[in-house]
PDB file of C-alpha atoms in Angstrom:
ATOM      1  CA  MET A   1      -0.066  -0.107  -0.019  1.00 53.00           C
ATOM      2  CA  ALA A   2       1.380   3.493  -0.965  1.00 68.00           C
ATOM      3  CA  THR A   3       2.546   5.694   1.700  1.00 76.00           C
ATOM      4  CA  VAL A   4       0.198   8.605   2.545  1.00 88.00           C
ATOM      5  CA  ARG A   5       1.680  11.979   3.476  1.00 92.00           C
ATOM      6  CA  GLU A   6       0.099  14.863   5.210  1.00 94.00           C
ATOM      7  CA  LEU A   7       0.145  18.509   4.033  1.00 94.00           C
ATOM      8  CA  LYS A   8      -1.588  21.457   5.625  1.00 93.00           C
ATOM      9  CA  ALA A   9      -3.426  23.962   3.475  1.00 95.00           C
ATOM     10  CA  THR A  10      -5.563  27.100   3.757  1.00 94.00           C
ATOM     11  CA  ALA A  11      -8.499  27.908   1.644  1.00 93.00           C
ATOM     12  CA  ARG A  12      -8.004  31.086  -0.970  1.00 89.00           C
ATOM     13  CA  PRO A  13     -11.044  32.976  -0.918  1.00 79.00           C
ATOM     14  CA  LYS A  14      -9.696  34.961  -4.169  1.00 73.00           C
ATOM     15  CA  SER A  15      -8.462  33.709  -7.254  1.00 74.00           C
ATOM     16  CA  GLY A  16      -6.576  35.526 -10.092  1.00 80.00           C
ATOM     17  CA  LYS A  17      -3.122  36.623 -10.702  1.00 85.00           C
ATOM     18  CA  GLY A  18      -3.105  39.387  -8.222  1.00 87.00           C
ATOM     19  CA  ALA A  19      -4.376  37.214  -5.362  1.00 87.00           C
ATOM     20  CA  ALA A  20      -1.745  34.417  -6.490  1.00 89.00           C
ATOM     21  CA  ARG A  21       1.037  36.859  -6.436  1.00 90.00           C
ATOM     22  CA  ALA A  22      -0.016  38.127  -2.844  1.00 91.00           C
ATOM     23  CA  GLU A  23       0.058  34.307  -1.742  1.00 93.00           C
ATOM     24  CA  ARG A  24       3.485  33.834  -3.326  1.00 93.00           C
ATOM     25  CA  ARG A  25       4.864  37.234  -1.401  1.00 92.00           C
ATOM     26  CA  ALA A  26       3.614  35.691   1.888  1.00 93.00           C
ATOM     27  CA  GLY A  27       5.944  32.452   1.273  1.00 94.00           C
ATOM     28  CA  ARG A  28       2.919  30.493   0.378  1.00 95.00           C
ATOM     29  CA  VAL A  29       2.119  28.476  -3.109  1.00 96.00           C
ATOM     30  CA  PRO A  30      -1.195  28.995  -4.694  1.00 96.00           C
ATOM     31  CA  ALA A  31      -2.984  25.573  -5.629  1.00 96.00           C
ATOM     32  CA  VAL A  32      -6.166  24.069  -6.556  1.00 96.00           C
ATOM     33  CA  ILE A  33      -8.062  20.643  -5.565  1.00 96.00           C
ATOM     34  CA  TYR A  34     -10.419  19.261  -8.396  1.00 95.00           C
ATOM     35  CA  GLY A  35     -11.955  16.090  -9.548  1.00 93.00           C
ATOM     36  CA  ASN A  36     -14.278  13.511  -8.108  1.00 91.00           C
ATOM     37  CA  LYS A  37     -17.264  15.329  -9.423  1.00 90.00           C
ATOM     38  CA  GLN A  38     -16.968  18.270  -7.065  1.00 92.00           C
ATOM     39  CA  PRO A  39     -16.138  21.984  -7.636  1.00 93.00           C
ATOM     40  CA  PRO A  40     -12.452  23.094  -7.720  1.00 93.00           C
ATOM     41  CA  GLN A  41     -11.188  24.240  -4.292  1.00 94.00           C
ATOM     42  CA  PRO A  42      -8.405  26.948  -4.325  1.00 94.00           C
ATOM     43  CA  ILE A  43      -6.022  26.518  -1.639  1.00 96.00           C
ATOM     44  CA  SER A  44      -2.599  27.518  -0.855  1.00 95.00           C
ATOM     45  CA  VAL A  45       0.361  25.735   1.097  1.00 96.00           C
ATOM     46  CA  GLU A  46       3.409  26.460   2.692  1.00 96.00           C
ATOM     47  CA  GLY A  47       6.029  27.225   0.171  1.00 95.00           C
ATOM     48  CA  ALA A  48       9.041  25.924   2.014  1.00 94.00           C
ATOM     49  CA  GLU A  49       7.506  22.591   2.785  1.00 94.00           C
ATOM     50  CA  LEU A  50       6.133  22.049  -0.644  1.00 95.00           C
ATOM     51  CA  ARG A  51       9.380  22.497  -2.129  1.00 94.00           C
ATOM     52  CA  GLN A  52      11.148  20.016   0.504  1.00 94.00           C
ATOM     53  CA  ARG A  53       8.338  17.539  -0.774  1.00 94.00           C
ATOM     54  CA  ILE A  54       8.954  18.147  -4.462  1.00 95.00           C
ATOM     55  CA  LEU A  55      12.834  17.914  -3.969  1.00 93.00           C
ATOM     56  CA  ALA A  56      12.543  14.561  -1.877  1.00 91.00           C
ATOM     57  CA  GLY A  57      11.223  12.782  -5.221  1.00 89.00           C
ATOM     58  CA  ARG A  58       8.180  10.833  -6.548  1.00 90.00           C
ATOM     59  CA  PHE A  59       6.074  13.951  -5.846  1.00 94.00           C
ATOM     60  CA  LEU A  60       3.644  13.042  -8.706  1.00 93.00           C
ATOM     61  CA  THR A  61       3.038   9.517  -7.530  1.00 92.00           C
ATOM     62  CA  THR A  62       2.778  10.451  -3.913  1.00 93.00           C
ATOM     63  CA  ILE A  63      -0.717  10.416  -2.315  1.00 94.00           C
ATOM     64  CA  PHE A  64      -1.447  13.334   0.333  1.00 96.00           C
ATOM     65  CA  ASP A  65      -3.934  13.987   3.005  1.00 95.00           C
ATOM     66  CA  ILE A  66      -4.674  17.712   2.710  1.00 96.00           C
ATOM     67  CA  ASN A  67      -5.544  19.179   6.027  1.00 95.00           C
ATOM     68  CA  LEU A  68      -7.986  22.119   4.760  1.00 92.00           C
ATOM     69  CA  ASP A  69      -9.748  23.756   7.841  1.00 85.00           C
ATOM     70  CA  GLY A  70      -9.739  20.478   9.914  1.00 87.00           C
ATOM     71  CA  LYS A  71     -11.248  18.319   6.956  1.00 91.00           C
ATOM     72  CA  LYS A  72      -8.839  15.904   5.194  1.00 93.00           C
ATOM     73  CA  HIS A  73      -9.016  15.869   1.360  1.00 94.00           C
ATOM     74  CA  ARG A  74      -7.179  12.574  -0.107  1.00 94.00           C
ATOM     75  CA  VAL A  75      -5.441  13.856  -3.370  1.00 96.00           C
ATOM     76  CA  ILE A  76      -2.475  12.970  -5.508  1.00 95.00           C
ATOM     77  CA  PRO A  77      -0.391  15.928  -7.385  1.00 96.00           C
ATOM     78  CA  ARG A  78      -0.912  16.186 -11.337  1.00 96.00           C
ATOM     79  CA  ASP A  79       1.058  18.901 -12.050  1.00 96.00           C
ATOM     80  CA  PHE A  80       3.171  21.593 -10.657  1.00 96.00           C
ATOM     81  CA  HIS A  81       5.262  24.684 -11.963  1.00 96.00           C
ATOM     82  CA  LEU A  82       8.537  25.948 -10.779  1.00 95.00           C
ATOM     83  CA  ASP A  83       9.834  29.634 -11.022  1.00 93.00           C
ATOM     84  CA  PRO A  84      12.360  29.509 -14.212  1.00 91.00           C
ATOM     85  CA  VAL A  85      15.007  31.523 -12.356  1.00 92.00           C
ATOM     86  CA  LYS A  86      14.486  30.827  -8.580  1.00 88.00           C
ATOM     87  CA  ASP A  87      13.349  27.178  -8.869  1.00 88.00           C
ATOM     88  CA  PHE A  88      10.683  27.461  -6.366  1.00 92.00           C
ATOM     89  CA  PRO A  89       7.262  25.977  -6.806  1.00 95.00           C
ATOM     90  CA  ILE A  90       4.705  28.665  -8.003  1.00 95.00           C
ATOM     91  CA  HIS A  91       1.548  26.505  -8.429  1.00 96.00           C
ATOM     92  CA  VAL A  92       0.335  22.983  -7.904  1.00 97.00           C
ATOM     93  CA  ASP A  93      -2.735  21.017  -9.132  1.00 97.00           C
ATOM     94  CA  PHE A  94      -4.024  18.484  -6.941  1.00 97.00           C
ATOM     95  CA  MET A  95      -6.774  15.725  -7.954  1.00 96.00           C
ATOM     96  CA  ARG A  96      -9.199  14.366  -5.579  1.00 95.00           C
ATOM     97  CA  LEU A  97      -8.990  10.527  -4.857  1.00 93.00           C
ATOM     98  CA  GLY A  98     -12.551   8.773  -4.295  1.00 87.00           C
ATOM     99  CA  GLU A  99     -12.771   5.539  -2.392  1.00 82.00           C
ATOM    100  CA  GLY A 100     -11.143   2.672  -4.457  1.00 81.00           C
ATOM    101  CA  ALA A 101     -10.359   5.122  -7.427  1.00 86.00           C
ATOM    102  CA  ALA A 102      -8.121   3.869 -10.227  1.00 90.00           C
ATOM    103  CA  ILE A 103      -5.386   6.339 -11.160  1.00 92.00           C
ATOM    104  CA  ARG A 104      -2.901   6.449 -14.269  1.00 93.00           C
ATOM    105  CA  VAL A 105       0.723   7.446 -13.315  1.00 93.00           C
ATOM    106  CA  SER A 106       4.061   7.260 -14.389  1.00 94.00           C
ATOM    107  CA  VAL A 107       6.411   5.233 -12.211  1.00 94.00           C
ATOM    108  CA  PRO A 108      10.288   5.201 -12.814  1.00 94.00           C
ATOM    109  CA  LEU A 109      12.122   2.036 -13.790  1.00 96.00           C
ATOM    110  CA  ARG A 110      14.509   0.296 -11.429  1.00 96.00           C
ATOM    111  CA  LEU A 111      17.339  -1.881 -12.688  1.00 97.00           C
ATOM    112  CA  LEU A 112      18.483  -5.019 -10.853  1.00 97.00           C
ATOM    113  CA  LYS A 113      21.794  -6.835 -11.228  1.00 96.00           C
ATOM    114  CA  ALA A 114      22.997  -4.461 -13.828  1.00 95.00           C
ATOM    115  CA  ASP A 115      26.689  -4.858 -12.520  1.00 94.00           C
ATOM    116  CA  VAL A 116      26.560  -8.512 -12.964  1.00 96.00           C
ATOM    117  CA  ALA A 117      25.356  -8.775 -16.732  1.00 96.00           C
ATOM    118  CA  PRO A 118      27.446 -10.899 -18.961  1.00 96.00           C
ATOM    119  CA  GLY A 119      27.307  -7.940 -21.556  1.00 94.00           C
ATOM    120  CA  VAL A 120      28.555  -5.398 -18.836  1.00 95.00           C
ATOM    121  CA  LYS A 121      31.517  -7.806 -17.673  1.00 94.00           C
ATOM    122  CA  ARG A 122      32.752  -8.029 -21.150  1.00 91.00           C
ATOM    123  CA  GLY A 123      32.998  -4.205 -21.338  1.00 92.00           C
ATOM    124  CA  GLY A 124      29.303  -3.212 -22.364  1.00 94.00           C
ATOM    125  CA  THR A 125      27.472  -0.142 -20.960  1.00 94.00           C
ATOM    126  CA  VAL A 126      23.791  -0.390 -19.878  1.00 96.00           C
ATOM    127  CA  ASN A 127      21.508   1.825 -21.875  1.00 96.00           C
ATOM    128  CA  LEU A 128      18.405   2.807 -20.259  1.00 96.00           C
ATOM    129  CA  VAL A 129      15.946   3.487 -23.021  1.00 97.00           C
ATOM    130  CA  THR A 130      12.755   3.800 -21.116  1.00 96.00           C
ATOM    131  CA  HIS A 131      13.188   5.719 -17.707  1.00 96.00           C
ATOM    132  CA  ALA A 132       9.432   5.562 -16.576  1.00 95.00           C
ATOM    133  CA  ILE A 133       6.536   3.284 -17.359  1.00 96.00           C
ATOM    134  CA  ASP A 134       2.755   4.486 -17.599  1.00 95.00           C
ATOM    135  CA  ILE A 135       0.710   2.413 -15.548  1.00 96.00           C
ATOM    136  CA  GLU A 136      -2.870   2.044 -14.241  1.00 96.00           C
ATOM    137  CA  CYS A 137      -3.719   0.833 -10.666  1.00 94.00           C
ATOM    138  CA  ALA A 138      -5.637   1.646  -7.418  1.00 93.00           C
ATOM    139  CA  ALA A 139      -4.458   4.784  -5.929  1.00 90.00           C
ATOM    140  CA  GLU A 140      -3.349   3.133  -2.861  1.00 86.00           C
ATOM    141  CA  ASN A 141      -1.495   0.525  -4.649  1.00 90.00           C
ATOM    142  CA  ILE A 142       0.786   3.028  -6.794  1.00 92.00           C
ATOM    143  CA  PRO A 143       4.329   1.273  -6.661  1.00 92.00           C
ATOM    144  CA  GLN A 144       7.265   3.455  -6.224  1.00 90.00           C
ATOM    145  CA  PHE A 145       9.086   1.881  -9.289  1.00 92.00           C
ATOM    146  CA  ILE A 146       8.824  -1.134 -11.425  1.00 95.00           C
ATOM    147  CA  GLU A 147      12.037  -3.496 -11.294  1.00 95.00           C
ATOM    148  CA  ALA A 148      13.537  -4.794 -14.253  1.00 96.00           C
ATOM    149  CA  ASP A 149      15.941  -7.707 -13.825  1.00 97.00           C
ATOM    150  CA  VAL A 150      19.018  -7.279 -16.560  1.00 96.00           C
ATOM    151  CA  GLY A 151      21.330  -9.928 -14.926  1.00 96.00           C
ATOM    152  CA  ALA A 152      21.461 -11.959 -18.080  1.00 96.00           C
ATOM    153  CA  LEU A 153      21.808  -9.529 -20.929  1.00 97.00           C
ATOM    154  CA  GLU A 154      24.577 -10.048 -23.238  1.00 95.00           C
ATOM    155  CA  ILE A 155      26.223  -7.294 -25.475  1.00 93.00           C
ATOM    156  CA  ASN A 156      23.425  -6.063 -28.076  1.00 92.00           C
ATOM    157  CA  HIS A 157      20.774  -7.731 -26.193  1.00 96.00           C
ATOM    158  CA  SER A 158      17.737  -5.928 -24.919  1.00 97.00           C
ATOM    159  CA  LEU A 159      15.111  -6.087 -22.230  1.00 97.00           C
ATOM    160  CA  HIS A 160      11.445  -5.211 -23.252  1.00 97.00           C
ATOM    161  CA  LEU A 161       8.517  -4.712 -21.298  1.00 96.00           C
ATOM    162  CA  SER A 162       7.005  -8.071 -22.068  1.00 95.00           C
ATOM    163  CA  ASP A 163       9.967  -9.431 -19.975  1.00 96.00           C
ATOM    164  CA  VAL A 164       9.275  -7.558 -16.906  1.00 95.00           C
ATOM    165  CA  GLU A 165       6.770  -8.773 -14.147  1.00 94.00           C
ATOM    166  CA  LEU A 166       4.337  -6.054 -12.893  1.00 94.00           C
ATOM    167  CA  PRO A 167       3.178  -5.777  -9.337  1.00 93.00           C
ATOM    168  CA  PRO A 168      -0.167  -7.518  -8.634  1.00 93.00           C
ATOM    169  CA  GLY A 169      -3.001  -5.112  -9.594  1.00 93.00           C
ATOM    170  CA  VAL A 170      -0.875  -3.020 -12.007  1.00 95.00           C
ATOM    171  CA  LYS A 171      -1.658  -2.646 -15.635  1.00 95.00           C
ATOM    172  CA  THR A 172       0.670  -1.286 -18.044  1.00 95.00           C
ATOM    173  CA  LEU A 173      -0.647   1.432 -20.596  1.00 94.00           C
ATOM    174  CA  ALA A 174       2.312   0.899 -23.021  1.00 91.00           C
ATOM    175  CA  ARG A 175       3.193  -1.690 -25.493  1.00 91.00           C
ATOM    176  CA  GLU A 176       4.715  -4.701 -24.490  1.00 92.00           C
ATOM    177  CA  ASP A 177       7.279  -4.520 -27.161  1.00 94.00           C
ATOM    178  CA  VAL A 178       8.739  -1.381 -26.024  1.00 95.00           C
ATOM    179  CA  THR A 179      12.406  -1.701 -25.404  1.00 97.00           C
ATOM    180  CA  LEU A 180      13.378  -0.808 -21.682  1.00 97.00           C
ATOM    181  CA  VAL A 181      17.162  -1.675 -21.366  1.00 97.00           C
ATOM    182  CA  THR A 182      19.731  -2.320 -24.119  1.00 97.00           C
ATOM    183  CA  ILE A 183      23.579  -3.380 -23.645  1.00 95.00           C
ATOM    184  CA  VAL A 184      25.541  -1.062 -25.908  1.00 93.00           C
ATOM    185  CA  PRO A 185      28.891  -2.641 -27.168  1.00 91.00           C
ATOM    186  CA  PRO A 186      32.292  -1.034 -26.304  1.00 90.00           C
ATOM    187  CA  SER A 187      34.223   0.993 -28.585  1.00 82.00           C
ATOM    188  CA  GLY A 188      36.095  -1.224 -31.224  1.00 73.00           C
ATOM    189  CA  TYR A 189      33.722  -4.385 -30.576  1.00 74.00           C
ATOM    190  CA  ALA A 190      32.660  -4.722 -34.317  1.00 71.00           C
ATOM    191  CA  GLU A 191      36.091  -4.537 -35.338  1.00 74.00           C
ATOM    192  CA  GLU A 192      37.228  -7.399 -32.824  1.00 72.00           C
ATOM    193  CA  LEU A 193      34.284  -9.681 -33.900  1.00 72.00           C
ATOM    194  CA  LYS A 194      35.429  -9.296 -37.475  1.00 78.00           C
ATOM    195  CA  ALA A 195      39.119 -10.094 -36.523  1.00 74.00           C
ATOM    196  CA  ALA A 196      38.043 -13.294 -34.459  1.00 73.00           C
ATOM    197  CA  ALA A 197      35.933 -14.350 -37.521  1.00 77.00           C
ATOM    198  CA  ALA A 198      38.862 -14.014 -39.736  1.00 77.00           C
ATOM    199  CA  ALA A 199      40.814 -15.984 -37.460  1.00 80.00           C
ATOM    200  CA  ALA A 200      38.627 -18.795 -37.035  1.00 81.00           C
ATOM    201  CA  ALA A 201      38.136 -18.769 -40.821  1.00 83.00           C
ATOM    202  CA  ALA A 202      41.911 -18.959 -41.226  1.00 81.00           C
ATOM    203  CA  GLY A 203      42.134 -21.818 -38.592  1.00 76.00           C
ATOM    204  CA  THR A 204      39.521 -24.036 -40.284  1.00 72.00           C
ATOM    205  CA  ALA A 205      41.350 -23.467 -43.747  1.00 62.00           C
ATOM    206  CA  ALA A 206      44.883 -24.273 -42.216  1.00 56.00           C
ATOM    207  CA  PRO A 207      44.878 -28.272 -41.935  1.00 55.00           C
ATOM    208  CA  ALA A 208      43.867 -28.445 -45.959  1.00 49.00           C
ATOM    209  CA  ALA A 209      46.485 -25.899 -46.765  1.00 47.00           C
ATOM    210  CA  GLY A 210      49.221 -27.942 -44.752  1.00 48.00           C
ATOM    211  CA  ALA A 211      48.216 -31.180 -46.503  1.00 49.00           C
ATOM    212  CA  THR A 212      49.138 -29.925 -49.947  1.00 46.00           C
ATOM    213  CA  PRO A 213      52.780 -30.135 -49.778  1.00 47.00           C
ATOM    214  CA  ALA A 214      52.689 -33.835 -48.903  1.00 46.00           C
ATOM    215  CA  ALA A 215      50.173 -34.768 -51.419  1.00 44.00           C
ATOM    216  CA  ALA A 216      52.187 -33.068 -53.852  1.00 43.00           C
ATOM    217  CA  ALA A 217      55.362 -34.695 -52.966  1.00 45.00           C
ATOM    218  CA  GLY A 218      53.555 -38.051 -52.849  1.00 46.00           C
ATOM    219  CA  ALA A 219      52.472 -37.126 -56.415  1.00 44.00           C
ATOM    220  CA  ALA A 220      55.881 -36.158 -57.556  1.00 45.00           C
ATOM    221  CA  GLY A 221      57.377 -39.583 -55.961  1.00 47.00           C
ATOM    222  CA  GLY A 222      54.906 -41.700 -57.856  1.00 45.00           C
ATOM    223  CA  ALA A 223      55.794 -40.117 -61.278  1.00 43.00           C
ATOM    224  CA  LYS A 224      59.314 -41.091 -60.919  1.00 46.00           C
ATOM    225  CA  ALA A 225      60.524 -43.984 -63.341  1.00 44.00           C
ATOM    226  CA  PRO A 226      62.151 -46.879 -61.537  1.00 46.00           C
ATOM    227  CA  ALA A 227      65.948 -46.621 -61.266  1.00 47.00           C
ATOM    228  CA  GLY A 228      67.662 -48.480 -64.055  1.00 47.00           C
ATOM    229  CA  GLY A 229      64.542 -49.260 -66.050  1.00 45.00           C
ATOM    230  CA  ASP A 230      65.989 -47.770 -69.320  1.00 46.00           C
ATOM    231  CA  LYS A 231      69.254 -49.610 -69.014  1.00 45.00           C
ATOM    232  CA  LYS A 232      70.250 -51.899 -71.914  1.00 44.00           C
ATOM    233  CA  LYS A 233      70.924 -55.186 -71.239  1.00 40.00           C
TER     234      LYS A 233
END
């Protein structure tokens, strides 16, 4: 079950750009709660606490109980905006979660056993093609990440979504043939393969080539006339 965090908020009696700027000057961030067939609720939250929540990671997949005037609203963040210069949050959208609600979220991919993969041991590099996977699940069962075991991958091999076991109750919204991870060959790997193939081919042809002088010698010996065969009696 997903961990539920608490967040305090106050109602915003006024909306609009002027009211939002006033909230930011007071160190608060304007926000809105919407969804679940209820009217939007303008709120504001303490700026420093919200920034800390965002910097902690997985903000958009974390469920919050927003305490608004003594009443709790279970929500999940759907979007937030940061100041392009100061990198502080300036607005957040929260979506209400009804009981048993299903939700679509993007969950990060977590790699397992990358350091023991045969391709990595041979000099290859793990290339993470898909960083997050779009899923659908119950709001209380949002996984923190989707695990992908790459411990058996060779160089130039890939892991696809169909190779990953999803947690119970989780449905993927992406195609099953989506590539998640590949093992990229090291520099000069193609030339090494060509050289190895050429050496193998040369080794296969060597015995036949070595037999030629002996066969030639045998043929030459058989062509000689017997000693003294033309001697007159």
